Amino acid sequence: MTGSVLVLSRRVCAAVPSPALISLALTHVSRSIIRHLANGRARAPGILTPCRTVASTPKAGARSEESSQSGQQEQEPRRTGAAVRVAASILAAWLALNAGLEVGGLDEWLAGLRTGKPLNEVRFVPYIVTSREQVSPTAFILTVKPKFALDRPDTSPSGRLLSVLFPRLQFPHTSHNNRAILEKAWDHGLWSVEIKQPQIQVARDYTPLPAPSREAEQHDLHFGHLRFLIRRMDGGEVSTYLSRLQVGDTVELRGPHLGFDVRARLGSSDKVVFLAGGTGIAPALQTARAVLDTETNPHNNNRKPSVSILWANRHRADCPGIPSPQGTQPVDISSSSNAITSLLEQMKARYGDSLHYTSTVDDENARVTPPDILRAAGSSSPPAGTRTLWSIPFFSSSPSLPTTVPDRTSSNTTTCKYHSVSTLISSPGRDEPTPQNHCACAGAFPGKNLLMVSGPEGFISAFSGPKRWGEGLELQGPVGGMAASLREADPAFWEKWLVLKL
């Protein structure tokens, strides 16, 4: 019995197990055990049957030989019985372990021993830097993976044998234990994680970049990869620390922290205009993925929503090849080596005409203007009386702002947590996961178009008014800046829009 199992183990370890091999191996082990059990029971009665006595008196030598043979015959059933008991114990243990893996949580516990603690919102967990790609003189993409994640499935002999004996077992070949957490975050839409500067114990939120394709998404989920667009800022403790990290270094993450549920807030409406300043392009790309990956809305003339990104940068090196809102800058994006512009091009190929993007550059004296926003929003009304903010330095910390305009939206959304402007003012910018379109608005298919703003503090203030602090949290605050001026100029049009500050 033991010899046959060892031979089987050596054969199994010589090749990567497949479902067919697993089934064959388990069948072979079971049949071997049953055969040994059956043989043991069959031989035992015959062995224990008393031998016939011989009438003649045996000689002394014959008596000695018969005594030896009798002793051997008595020991054989004992050995057989012991082998049967060992085989039965092995079979019982194998069945018990597989049952424990199925219902007892043992598999998860074993996986945790190897892969460490999963990503969570309470404690920081270690990640390893796997690549660092410079995309401009001051910005770079940092790719990380869980510290204990496998780069490839476990193909060691012990791992293959465990996979054969315990087909339900996951821990020998599970790359990491964050997949369910990451899937939940990506399904929600907008999310971020904190990255810690360990020397001074300070953390900052960073938004993971989406993958360019479904295949790349599955690859990232399998290996737990996360990518962040980071700009090194003068005096920025966390960004400076991250800029010094090299491949193989350890970095600590905490999260994910879920943001706005953009699909629930959009509802049956179909337009998202995103004003992104600098690295604010990361949440813009998350938003595009969240909105455009959904199925076509049958209640909206079978049209998918559209996402228009207006990306403002300081230097052309940050966005090479991206056309301006006026259609200038004819450089082909595909000729650029900038990873963000390449990602935009790949997402454009993925979503087609549902995704639009343009860029402005401070060095070229170009700014996002009210007409640019109106064109992206689909308004034909001229921005009469709207102040032009071309002269405002969007990336400064204290720009001159237009006066905040009171909300004049209809009263049927005053109690809806998704679409009430008054409720949004005191929101910290996070929505708990809930069924889509679960809101208190009147109408069969409620929703609002979204004007979203993300970037440095001065950029957000200039376009949508500053955030405010309350109860230890950074809250949305009332709408101000250019968005308030646009709403004052055409309240009927902007009544159908929500302004979200990220």
Short mmCIF file of C-alpha atoms in Angstrom, two decimals:
data_model
loop_
_atom_site.label_atom_id
_atom_site.label_comp_id
_atom_site.label_asym_id
_atom_site.label_seq_id
_atom_site.Cartn_x
_atom_site.Cartn_y
_atom_site.Cartn_z
CA MET A 1 0.00 0.00 0.00
CA THR A 2 2.68 2.49 1.07
CA GLY A 3 4.83 1.62 -1.93
CA SER A 4 2.04 2.18 -4.43
CA VAL A 5 1.21 5.59 -2.92
CA LEU A 6 4.87 6.64 -3.11
CA VAL A 7 5.10 5.54 -6.74
CA LEU A 8 1.93 7.49 -7.47
CA SER A 9 3.34 10.58 -5.71
CA ARG A 10 6.53 10.48 -7.77
CA ARG A 11 4.53 10.18 -10.98
CA VAL A 12 2.26 13.07 -9.97
CA CYS A 13 5.23 15.32 -9.11
CA ALA A 14 6.68 14.79 -12.59
CA ALA A 15 3.94 16.79 -14.30
CA VAL A 16 1.73 19.79 -13.59
CA PRO A 17 -1.64 18.46 -12.35
CA SER A 18 -4.72 18.93 -14.45
CA PRO A 19 -8.36 18.21 -13.52
CA ALA A 20 -8.16 14.88 -15.36
CA LEU A 21 -4.93 13.95 -13.56
CA ILE A 22 -6.44 14.91 -10.21
CA SER A 23 -9.47 12.70 -10.84
CA LEU A 24 -7.29 9.80 -12.01
CA ALA A 25 -4.98 10.09 -9.00
CA LEU A 26 -7.81 10.19 -6.47
CA THR A 27 -9.51 7.24 -8.17
CA HIS A 28 -6.25 5.26 -8.11
CA VAL A 29 -5.66 5.96 -4.41
CA SER A 30 -9.24 5.04 -3.51
CA ARG A 31 -9.14 1.78 -5.49
CA SER A 32 -5.78 0.84 -3.95
CA ILE A 33 -7.13 1.33 -0.44
CA ILE A 34 -10.33 -0.60 -1.19
CA ARG A 35 -8.35 -3.43 -2.81
CA HIS A 36 -6.08 -3.74 0.22
CA LEU A 37 -9.08 -3.72 2.52
CA ALA A 38 -10.77 -6.45 0.49
CA ASN A 39 -7.61 -8.58 0.30
CA GLY A 40 -7.10 -8.29 4.03
CA ARG A 41 -10.60 -9.49 4.79
CA ALA A 42 -10.34 -12.34 2.22
CA ARG A 43 -7.07 -13.71 3.55
CA ALA A 44 -7.83 -13.47 7.19
CA PRO A 45 -10.36 -16.40 7.45
CA GLY A 46 -8.15 -18.80 5.51
CA ILE A 47 -5.12 -17.91 7.55
CA LEU A 48 -6.94 -18.35 10.81
CA THR A 49 -8.36 -21.80 9.83
CA PRO A 50 -6.74 -24.51 12.03
CA CYS A 51 -4.33 -26.86 10.26
CA ARG A 52 -5.19 -30.58 10.12
CA THR A 53 -3.25 -32.78 12.49
CA VAL A 54 -1.11 -35.65 11.22
CA ALA A 55 -1.73 -39.06 12.77
CA SER A 56 1.87 -40.10 12.84
CA THR A 57 4.14 -38.63 15.45
CA PRO A 58 6.36 -36.03 13.84
CA LYS A 59 10.08 -36.01 14.30
CA ALA A 60 11.80 -33.40 16.43
CA GLY A 61 13.04 -31.47 13.38
CA ALA A 62 9.59 -31.52 11.83
CA ARG A 63 8.05 -30.17 15.05
CA SER A 64 10.49 -27.25 15.02
CA GLU A 65 9.76 -26.46 11.36
CA GLU A 66 6.01 -26.68 11.94
CA SER A 67 6.28 -24.36 14.96
CA SER A 68 8.17 -21.78 12.86
CA GLN A 69 5.60 -21.95 10.08
CA SER A 70 2.78 -21.68 12.59
CA GLY A 71 4.37 -18.55 14.10
CA GLN A 72 4.71 -16.94 10.69
CA GLN A 73 1.11 -17.77 9.88
CA GLU A 74 -0.04 -16.19 13.13
CA GLN A 75 1.99 -12.97 12.45
CA GLU A 76 0.70 -12.54 8.88
CA PRO A 77 -2.93 -11.70 9.83
CA ARG A 78 -1.60 -9.25 12.41
CA ARG A 79 0.44 -7.44 9.74
CA THR A 80 -2.52 -7.46 7.37
CA GLY A 81 -4.81 -6.12 10.06
CA ALA A 82 -2.33 -3.34 10.87
CA ALA A 83 -2.07 -2.40 7.17
CA VAL A 84 -5.85 -2.31 6.92
CA ARG A 85 -6.09 -0.04 9.96
CA VAL A 86 -3.40 2.31 8.59
CA ALA A 87 -5.11 2.47 5.19
CA ALA A 88 -8.47 3.13 6.81
CA SER A 89 -6.93 5.88 8.95
CA ILE A 90 -5.35 7.51 5.90
CA LEU A 91 -8.65 7.38 4.02
CA ALA A 92 -10.55 8.85 6.99
CA ALA A 93 -7.98 11.62 7.43
CA TRP A 94 -8.07 12.44 3.71
CA LEU A 95 -11.88 12.66 3.72
CA ALA A 96 -11.87 14.75 6.91
CA LEU A 97 -9.28 17.21 5.57
CA ASN A 98 -11.17 17.71 2.32
CA ALA A 99 -14.37 18.28 4.28
CA GLY A 100 -12.56 20.76 6.51
CA LEU A 101 -11.27 22.66 3.49
CA GLU A 102 -14.81 22.82 2.13
CA VAL A 103 -16.71 24.03 5.20
CA GLY A 104 -14.27 24.73 8.01
CA GLY A 105 -12.31 27.70 6.68
CA LEU A 106 -9.01 25.79 6.91
CA ASP A 107 -8.08 26.73 3.35
CA GLU A 108 -8.44 30.44 4.08
CA TRP A 109 -6.39 30.08 7.25
CA LEU A 110 -3.59 28.26 5.43
CA ALA A 111 -3.60 30.84 2.65
CA GLY A 112 -3.34 33.60 5.25
CA LEU A 113 -0.25 31.97 6.75
CA ARG A 114 1.54 32.21 3.41
CA THR A 115 0.18 35.41 1.89
CA GLY A 116 -0.06 37.56 5.04
CA LYS A 117 -2.88 39.90 6.01
CA PRO A 118 -5.17 41.09 3.20
CA LEU A 119 -5.57 44.73 2.27
CA ASN A 120 -7.88 46.38 4.82
CA GLU A 121 -9.04 49.76 6.10
CA VAL A 122 -7.62 49.34 9.61
CA ARG A 123 -3.97 48.33 9.36
CA PHE A 124 -1.25 48.98 6.83
CA VAL A 125 0.00 45.91 4.96
CA PRO A 126 3.31 45.52 3.09
CA TYR A 127 3.56 45.69 -0.69
CA ILE A 128 6.58 45.37 -2.97
CA VAL A 129 7.48 47.78 -5.77
CA THR A 130 7.61 45.79 -9.02
CA SER A 131 8.22 48.63 -11.49
CA ARG A 132 8.75 52.37 -11.68
CA GLU A 133 8.10 54.20 -14.95
CA GLN A 134 8.88 57.88 -15.45
CA VAL A 135 6.14 59.57 -17.52
CA SER A 136 7.31 63.20 -17.26
CA PRO A 137 10.10 65.13 -15.50
CA THR A 138 8.07 65.22 -12.27
CA ALA A 139 5.55 62.35 -12.58
CA PHE A 140 5.96 58.57 -12.54
CA ILE A 141 3.89 55.39 -12.34
CA LEU A 142 4.60 53.09 -9.42
CA THR A 143 3.43 49.46 -9.69
CA VAL A 144 3.19 47.36 -6.53
CA LYS A 145 2.07 43.87 -5.52
CA PRO A 146 1.36 42.19 -2.14
CA LYS A 147 4.64 41.38 -0.43
CA PHE A 148 3.94 37.65 -0.16
CA ALA A 149 2.22 37.21 -3.52
CA LEU A 150 3.54 34.58 -5.91
CA ASP A 151 4.76 35.67 -9.32
CA ARG A 152 3.63 32.33 -10.76
CA PRO A 153 1.68 29.25 -9.60
CA ASP A 154 3.43 26.93 -7.16
CA THR A 155 4.92 24.17 -9.34
CA SER A 156 7.13 22.58 -6.69
CA PRO A 157 6.71 18.81 -6.14
CA SER A 158 5.06 19.40 -2.77
CA GLY A 159 2.69 21.96 -4.26
CA ARG A 160 1.69 19.64 -7.10
CA LEU A 161 1.16 16.70 -4.73
CA LEU A 162 -1.03 18.80 -2.44
CA SER A 163 -3.06 19.94 -5.43
CA VAL A 164 -3.67 16.31 -6.42
CA LEU A 165 -4.55 15.01 -2.98
CA PHE A 166 -6.66 18.06 -2.11
CA PRO A 167 -8.28 19.40 -5.30
CA ARG A 168 -10.28 22.00 -3.33
CA LEU A 169 -7.14 23.40 -1.74
CA GLN A 170 -6.22 26.90 -2.86
CA PHE A 171 -3.29 27.99 -0.76
CA PRO A 172 -0.45 26.25 -2.67
CA HIS A 173 -1.32 28.09 -5.87
CA THR A 174 -3.23 31.19 -4.71
CA SER A 175 -1.12 34.21 -5.64
CA HIS A 176 -2.53 36.49 -2.91
CA ASN A 177 -5.63 36.95 -0.75
CA ASN A 178 -6.76 40.38 -1.96
CA ARG A 179 -8.70 39.42 -5.08
CA ALA A 180 -12.19 39.60 -3.57
CA ILE A 181 -11.35 42.95 -1.96
CA LEU A 182 -10.03 44.43 -5.20
CA GLU A 183 -12.96 43.11 -7.23
CA LYS A 184 -15.37 44.79 -4.82
CA ALA A 185 -13.48 48.09 -5.08
CA TRP A 186 -13.37 48.05 -8.89
CA ASP A 187 -17.05 47.09 -9.04
CA HIS A 188 -17.87 50.11 -6.87
CA GLY A 189 -16.10 52.45 -9.29
CA LEU A 190 -14.18 55.21 -7.50
CA TRP A 191 -11.72 54.18 -4.79
CA SER A 192 -8.32 54.92 -3.33
CA VAL A 193 -5.76 53.58 -0.86
CA GLU A 194 -3.50 55.26 1.66
CA ILE A 195 0.27 55.00 1.22
CA LYS A 196 2.40 55.62 4.30
CA GLN A 197 5.65 57.51 4.74
CA PRO A 198 7.13 55.36 7.53
CA GLN A 199 9.74 57.79 8.85
CA ILE A 200 7.23 60.46 9.90
CA GLN A 201 4.11 58.23 10.00
CA VAL A 202 2.15 60.31 7.48
CA ALA A 203 -0.16 58.82 4.83
CA ARG A 204 -1.76 60.21 1.68
CA ASP A 205 -4.55 58.85 -0.52
CA TYR A 206 -3.68 57.71 -4.04
CA THR A 207 -6.05 56.50 -6.76
CA PRO A 208 -5.13 53.26 -8.61
CA LEU A 209 -5.06 53.47 -12.39
CA PRO A 210 -7.41 51.14 -14.31
CA ALA A 211 -6.05 48.52 -16.68
CA PRO A 212 -6.35 49.18 -20.42
CA SER A 213 -8.23 45.95 -21.23
CA ARG A 214 -10.24 43.16 -19.62
CA GLU A 215 -7.34 40.76 -20.07
CA ALA A 216 -5.01 43.17 -18.28
CA GLU A 217 -7.60 43.59 -15.51
CA GLN A 218 -7.71 39.83 -14.92
CA HIS A 219 -3.91 39.71 -14.86
CA ASP A 220 -3.78 42.50 -12.25
CA LEU A 221 -6.47 40.83 -10.14
CA HIS A 222 -4.66 37.49 -10.26
CA PHE A 223 -1.34 38.91 -9.08
CA GLY A 224 -2.73 41.77 -6.98
CA HIS A 225 -1.00 44.51 -8.97
CA LEU A 226 -1.87 48.17 -8.34
CA ARG A 227 -0.56 51.15 -10.35
CA PHE A 228 -0.40 54.74 -9.14
CA LEU A 229 0.34 57.99 -10.97
CA ILE A 230 2.45 60.07 -8.58
CA ARG A 231 3.91 63.56 -8.97
CA ARG A 232 6.86 64.54 -6.81
CA MET A 233 5.96 67.82 -5.14
CA ASP A 234 8.46 70.19 -3.54
CA GLY A 235 7.91 69.84 0.19
CA GLY A 236 5.61 66.84 -0.25
CA GLU A 237 6.76 64.30 2.32
CA VAL A 238 4.92 61.28 0.91
CA SER A 239 5.49 62.02 -2.79
CA THR A 240 9.20 62.66 -2.17
CA TYR A 241 9.48 59.40 -0.25
CA LEU A 242 7.73 57.49 -3.05
CA SER A 243 9.95 59.08 -5.70
CA ARG A 244 12.99 57.51 -4.01
CA LEU A 245 11.64 53.96 -3.99
CA GLN A 246 13.24 51.40 -6.28
CA VAL A 247 12.10 48.01 -7.57
CA GLY A 248 12.09 45.54 -4.68
CA ASP A 249 11.50 48.13 -1.96
CA THR A 250 8.64 47.72 0.50
CA VAL A 251 5.77 50.19 0.79
CA GLU A 252 2.77 50.03 3.13
CA LEU A 253 -0.86 50.40 1.97
CA ARG A 254 -4.21 50.68 3.74
CA GLY A 255 -7.66 50.56 2.19
CA PRO A 256 -9.49 50.44 -0.09
CA HIS A 257 -11.50 53.58 0.67
CA LEU A 258 -14.58 53.70 -1.54
CA GLY A 259 -15.56 57.04 -3.11
CA PHE A 260 -18.69 58.23 -4.89
CA ASP A 261 -20.93 55.62 -6.50
CA VAL A 262 -20.94 57.35 -9.87
CA ARG A 263 -23.27 54.83 -11.52
CA ALA A 264 -25.94 55.30 -8.84
CA ARG A 265 -25.64 59.09 -9.01
CA LEU A 266 -25.73 59.12 -12.81
CA GLY A 267 -28.78 56.86 -12.89
CA SER A 268 -30.66 57.11 -16.18
CA SER A 269 -28.80 60.27 -17.22
CA ASP A 270 -26.02 59.90 -19.73
CA LYS A 271 -23.35 62.63 -19.45
CA VAL A 272 -20.24 62.90 -17.33
CA VAL A 273 -17.89 65.88 -17.73
CA PHE A 274 -14.66 65.47 -15.78
CA LEU A 275 -12.28 68.39 -15.15
CA ALA A 276 -8.92 66.84 -14.21
CA GLY A 277 -5.91 68.80 -13.03
CA GLY A 278 -2.54 67.04 -13.29
CA THR A 279 -2.64 63.67 -11.51
CA GLY A 280 -6.40 64.16 -11.15
CA ILE A 281 -6.51 62.22 -14.41
CA ALA A 282 -6.37 58.97 -12.34
CA PRO A 283 -9.89 59.31 -10.83
CA ALA A 284 -11.08 60.53 -14.24
CA LEU A 285 -9.93 57.24 -15.78
CA GLN A 286 -11.55 55.28 -12.93
CA THR A 287 -14.80 57.14 -13.59
CA ALA A 288 -14.64 56.35 -17.31
CA ARG A 289 -14.16 52.68 -16.58
CA ALA A 290 -16.99 52.59 -14.01
CA VAL A 291 -19.50 54.35 -16.26
CA LEU A 292 -18.60 52.93 -19.66
CA ASP A 293 -18.11 49.29 -18.65
CA THR A 294 -21.82 48.95 -17.80
CA GLU A 295 -24.37 47.51 -20.22
CA THR A 296 -26.34 49.83 -22.48
CA ASN A 297 -29.21 51.40 -20.53
CA PRO A 298 -32.48 50.18 -22.14
CA HIS A 299 -34.39 53.09 -20.58
CA ASN A 300 -32.25 55.72 -22.30
CA ASN A 301 -32.82 55.13 -26.03
CA ASN A 302 -30.31 52.26 -25.96
CA ARG A 303 -27.41 54.68 -25.62
CA LYS A 304 -24.40 54.28 -23.38
CA PRO A 305 -23.37 57.23 -21.23
CA SER A 306 -20.60 59.48 -22.50
CA VAL A 307 -17.56 60.67 -20.56
CA SER A 308 -15.69 63.85 -21.57
CA ILE A 309 -12.37 64.54 -19.84
CA LEU A 310 -10.85 68.05 -19.89
CA TRP A 311 -7.30 67.55 -18.62
CA ALA A 312 -5.31 70.60 -17.47
CA ASN A 313 -1.52 70.37 -17.09
CA ARG A 314 1.37 72.68 -16.37
CA HIS A 315 3.68 71.34 -19.07
CA ARG A 316 3.26 69.66 -22.45
CA ALA A 317 5.56 66.85 -21.27
CA ASP A 318 2.76 65.72 -18.96
CA CYS A 319 0.31 65.15 -21.83
CA PRO A 320 2.16 64.79 -25.14
CA GLY A 321 -0.06 64.27 -28.15
CA ILE A 322 -3.37 65.07 -26.42
CA PRO A 323 -5.38 67.55 -28.54
CA SER A 324 -6.65 70.83 -27.11
CA PRO A 325 -10.39 71.52 -26.67
CA GLN A 326 -10.23 73.55 -29.89
CA GLY A 327 -8.85 70.55 -31.81
CA THR A 328 -5.28 71.78 -32.21
CA GLN A 329 -2.12 69.83 -31.41
CA PRO A 330 -2.26 67.22 -34.19
CA VAL A 331 0.51 65.01 -32.79
CA ASP A 332 -0.43 61.33 -32.91
CA ILE A 333 -0.87 59.93 -29.40
CA SER A 334 0.45 56.52 -30.41
CA SER A 335 3.82 58.08 -31.26
CA SER A 336 4.26 59.16 -27.65
CA SER A 337 6.06 57.10 -25.03
CA ASN A 338 4.03 58.66 -22.21
CA ALA A 339 2.22 55.84 -20.39
CA ILE A 340 -0.82 57.95 -19.49
CA THR A 341 -1.46 59.14 -23.02
CA SER A 342 -1.02 55.55 -24.20
CA LEU A 343 -3.56 54.43 -21.59
CA LEU A 344 -6.00 57.07 -22.82
CA GLU A 345 -5.55 55.82 -26.38
CA GLN A 346 -6.18 52.21 -25.33
CA MET A 347 -9.30 53.18 -23.38
CA LYS A 348 -10.50 55.19 -26.38
CA ALA A 349 -10.12 52.07 -28.53
CA ARG A 350 -12.02 50.10 -25.89
CA TYR A 351 -14.96 52.50 -25.44
CA GLY A 352 -15.08 54.23 -28.83
CA ASP A 353 -17.10 57.42 -29.20
CA SER A 354 -18.36 57.15 -25.62
CA LEU A 355 -15.03 58.53 -24.38
CA HIS A 356 -13.67 61.97 -25.30
CA TYR A 357 -10.62 63.77 -23.92
CA THR A 358 -8.70 67.01 -24.51
CA SER A 359 -5.89 68.82 -22.70
CA THR A 360 -4.75 72.35 -21.92
CA VAL A 361 -1.23 73.41 -20.93
CA ASP A 362 -0.30 76.35 -18.72
CA ASP A 363 3.02 76.84 -20.52
CA GLU A 364 1.05 77.42 -23.73
CA ASN A 365 -1.23 79.99 -22.04
CA ALA A 366 -4.18 77.65 -22.49
CA ARG A 367 -6.90 77.23 -19.87
CA VAL A 368 -10.16 75.33 -19.61
CA THR A 369 -12.84 77.90 -20.42
CA PRO A 370 -16.62 78.07 -19.87
CA PRO A 371 -17.26 77.40 -23.59
CA ASP A 372 -15.11 74.24 -23.31
CA ILE A 373 -17.26 72.96 -20.45
CA LEU A 374 -20.51 73.87 -22.20
CA ARG A 375 -19.47 72.02 -25.36
CA ALA A 376 -18.57 68.94 -23.34
CA ALA A 377 -21.88 69.15 -21.44
CA GLY A 378 -23.88 69.48 -24.65
CA SER A 379 -25.26 72.96 -23.93
CA SER A 380 -25.99 75.28 -26.83
CA SER A 381 -26.49 78.30 -24.57
CA PRO A 382 -23.79 80.98 -24.67
CA PRO A 383 -22.09 81.58 -21.30
CA ALA A 384 -23.62 85.05 -20.95
CA GLY A 385 -22.42 86.83 -17.85
CA THR A 386 -20.04 83.99 -16.99
CA ARG A 387 -16.67 85.11 -15.77
CA THR A 388 -13.74 83.76 -17.81
CA LEU A 389 -11.07 82.24 -15.60
CA TRP A 390 -8.21 82.24 -18.06
CA SER A 391 -6.10 84.41 -15.77
CA ILE A 392 -6.63 82.32 -12.63
CA PRO A 393 -3.63 80.11 -11.73
CA PHE A 394 -5.53 76.84 -11.24
CA PHE A 395 -2.60 75.11 -9.52
CA SER A 396 -2.14 77.80 -6.87
CA SER A 397 -3.51 77.31 -3.37
CA SER A 398 -5.58 80.50 -3.09
CA PRO A 399 -7.11 81.63 -6.40
CA SER A 400 -9.62 84.44 -6.71
CA LEU A 401 -13.06 82.82 -6.83
CA PRO A 402 -16.47 83.79 -8.12
CA THR A 403 -19.20 84.05 -5.51
CA THR A 404 -20.99 80.86 -4.49
CA VAL A 405 -24.46 80.65 -6.01
CA PRO A 406 -27.38 79.20 -4.00
CA ASP A 407 -28.81 75.90 -5.14
CA ARG A 408 -31.94 76.21 -7.26
CA THR A 409 -32.57 72.57 -8.14
CA SER A 410 -36.04 71.09 -7.97
CA SER A 411 -37.43 69.99 -4.63
CA ASN A 412 -38.05 66.36 -5.59
CA THR A 413 -34.47 65.41 -4.69
CA THR A 414 -34.17 67.11 -1.30
CA THR A 415 -34.20 63.80 0.60
CA CYS A 416 -32.23 61.64 -1.83
CA LYS A 417 -28.74 60.80 -0.63
CA TYR A 418 -27.55 60.47 -4.23
CA HIS A 419 -29.12 63.49 -5.91
CA SER A 420 -29.92 66.07 -3.23
CA VAL A 421 -27.60 69.06 -3.54
CA SER A 422 -28.23 70.10 0.07
CA THR A 423 -27.28 66.61 1.27
CA LEU A 424 -24.20 66.59 -0.96
CA ILE A 425 -22.80 69.73 0.73
CA SER A 426 -22.13 67.79 3.94
CA SER A 427 -20.95 64.59 2.21
CA PRO A 428 -17.36 63.38 2.80
CA GLY A 429 -17.29 62.05 -0.76
CA ARG A 430 -17.89 58.39 0.03
CA ASP A 431 -20.87 56.19 -0.85
CA GLU A 432 -21.43 52.82 0.74
CA PRO A 433 -22.05 49.94 -1.72
CA THR A 434 -25.80 49.72 -2.37
CA PRO A 435 -28.01 48.43 -5.20
CA GLN A 436 -27.70 50.62 -8.26
CA ASN A 437 -30.26 53.42 -8.74
CA HIS A 438 -31.55 52.97 -5.19
CA CYS A 439 -32.61 56.55 -4.56
CA ALA A 440 -35.59 58.54 -3.30
CA CYS A 441 -36.08 60.72 -6.38
CA ALA A 442 -39.44 61.02 -8.12
CA GLY A 443 -39.76 59.38 -11.52
CA ALA A 444 -39.28 55.89 -12.83
CA PHE A 445 -35.62 56.26 -13.84
CA PRO A 446 -34.03 59.01 -11.76
CA GLY A 447 -30.52 60.34 -12.07
CA LYS A 448 -28.42 63.40 -12.82
CA ASN A 449 -25.59 64.26 -15.15
CA LEU A 450 -22.25 64.69 -13.39
CA LEU A 451 -19.72 67.53 -13.48
CA MET A 452 -16.71 66.14 -11.61
CA VAL A 453 -13.57 68.01 -10.56
CA SER A 454 -10.29 66.49 -9.34
CA GLY A 455 -6.82 67.92 -8.90
CA PRO A 456 -4.82 70.23 -6.63
CA GLU A 457 -6.65 72.33 -4.07
CA GLY A 458 -6.45 75.50 -6.14
CA PHE A 459 -7.77 73.73 -9.21
CA ILE A 460 -10.82 72.36 -7.37
CA SER A 461 -11.53 75.75 -5.79
CA ALA A 462 -11.34 77.60 -9.10
CA PHE A 463 -13.77 75.33 -10.89
CA SER A 464 -16.19 74.18 -8.18
CA GLY A 465 -15.46 76.09 -4.98
CA PRO A 466 -13.36 74.93 -2.02
CA LYS A 467 -14.14 71.95 0.13
CA ARG A 468 -14.77 72.58 3.80
CA TRP A 469 -13.92 70.83 7.04
CA GLY A 470 -16.51 69.59 9.51
CA GLU A 471 -16.51 66.99 12.28
CA GLY A 472 -12.93 66.07 11.45
CA LEU A 473 -13.79 65.28 7.81
CA GLU A 474 -13.22 67.06 4.51
CA LEU A 475 -16.72 67.73 3.15
CA GLN A 476 -17.95 68.76 -0.29
CA GLY A 477 -19.13 72.23 0.68
CA PRO A 478 -21.34 74.46 -1.50
CA VAL A 479 -20.72 74.79 -5.23
CA GLY A 480 -18.62 77.80 -6.20
CA GLY A 481 -16.08 78.84 -8.81
CA MET A 482 -16.79 78.47 -12.50
CA ALA A 483 -19.48 75.83 -11.90
CA ALA A 484 -21.48 78.30 -9.80
CA SER A 485 -21.20 80.96 -12.50
CA LEU A 486 -22.36 78.55 -15.19
CA ARG A 487 -25.33 77.50 -13.10
CA GLU A 488 -26.30 81.11 -12.43
CA ALA A 489 -26.18 81.89 -16.16
CA ASP A 490 -28.40 78.93 -17.16
CA PRO A 491 -30.16 77.45 -14.10
CA ALA A 492 -32.62 75.39 -16.17
CA PHE A 493 -29.83 73.48 -17.91
CA TRP A 494 -27.67 72.93 -14.82
CA GLU A 495 -30.64 71.83 -12.72
CA LYS A 496 -30.06 68.38 -14.22
CA TRP A 497 -26.43 68.27 -13.06
CA LEU A 498 -24.55 67.40 -9.86
CA VAL A 499 -21.11 68.84 -9.09
CA LEU A 500 -18.78 66.34 -7.36
CA LYS A 501 -15.42 67.40 -5.90
CA LEU A 502 -12.79 64.64 -5.55
#
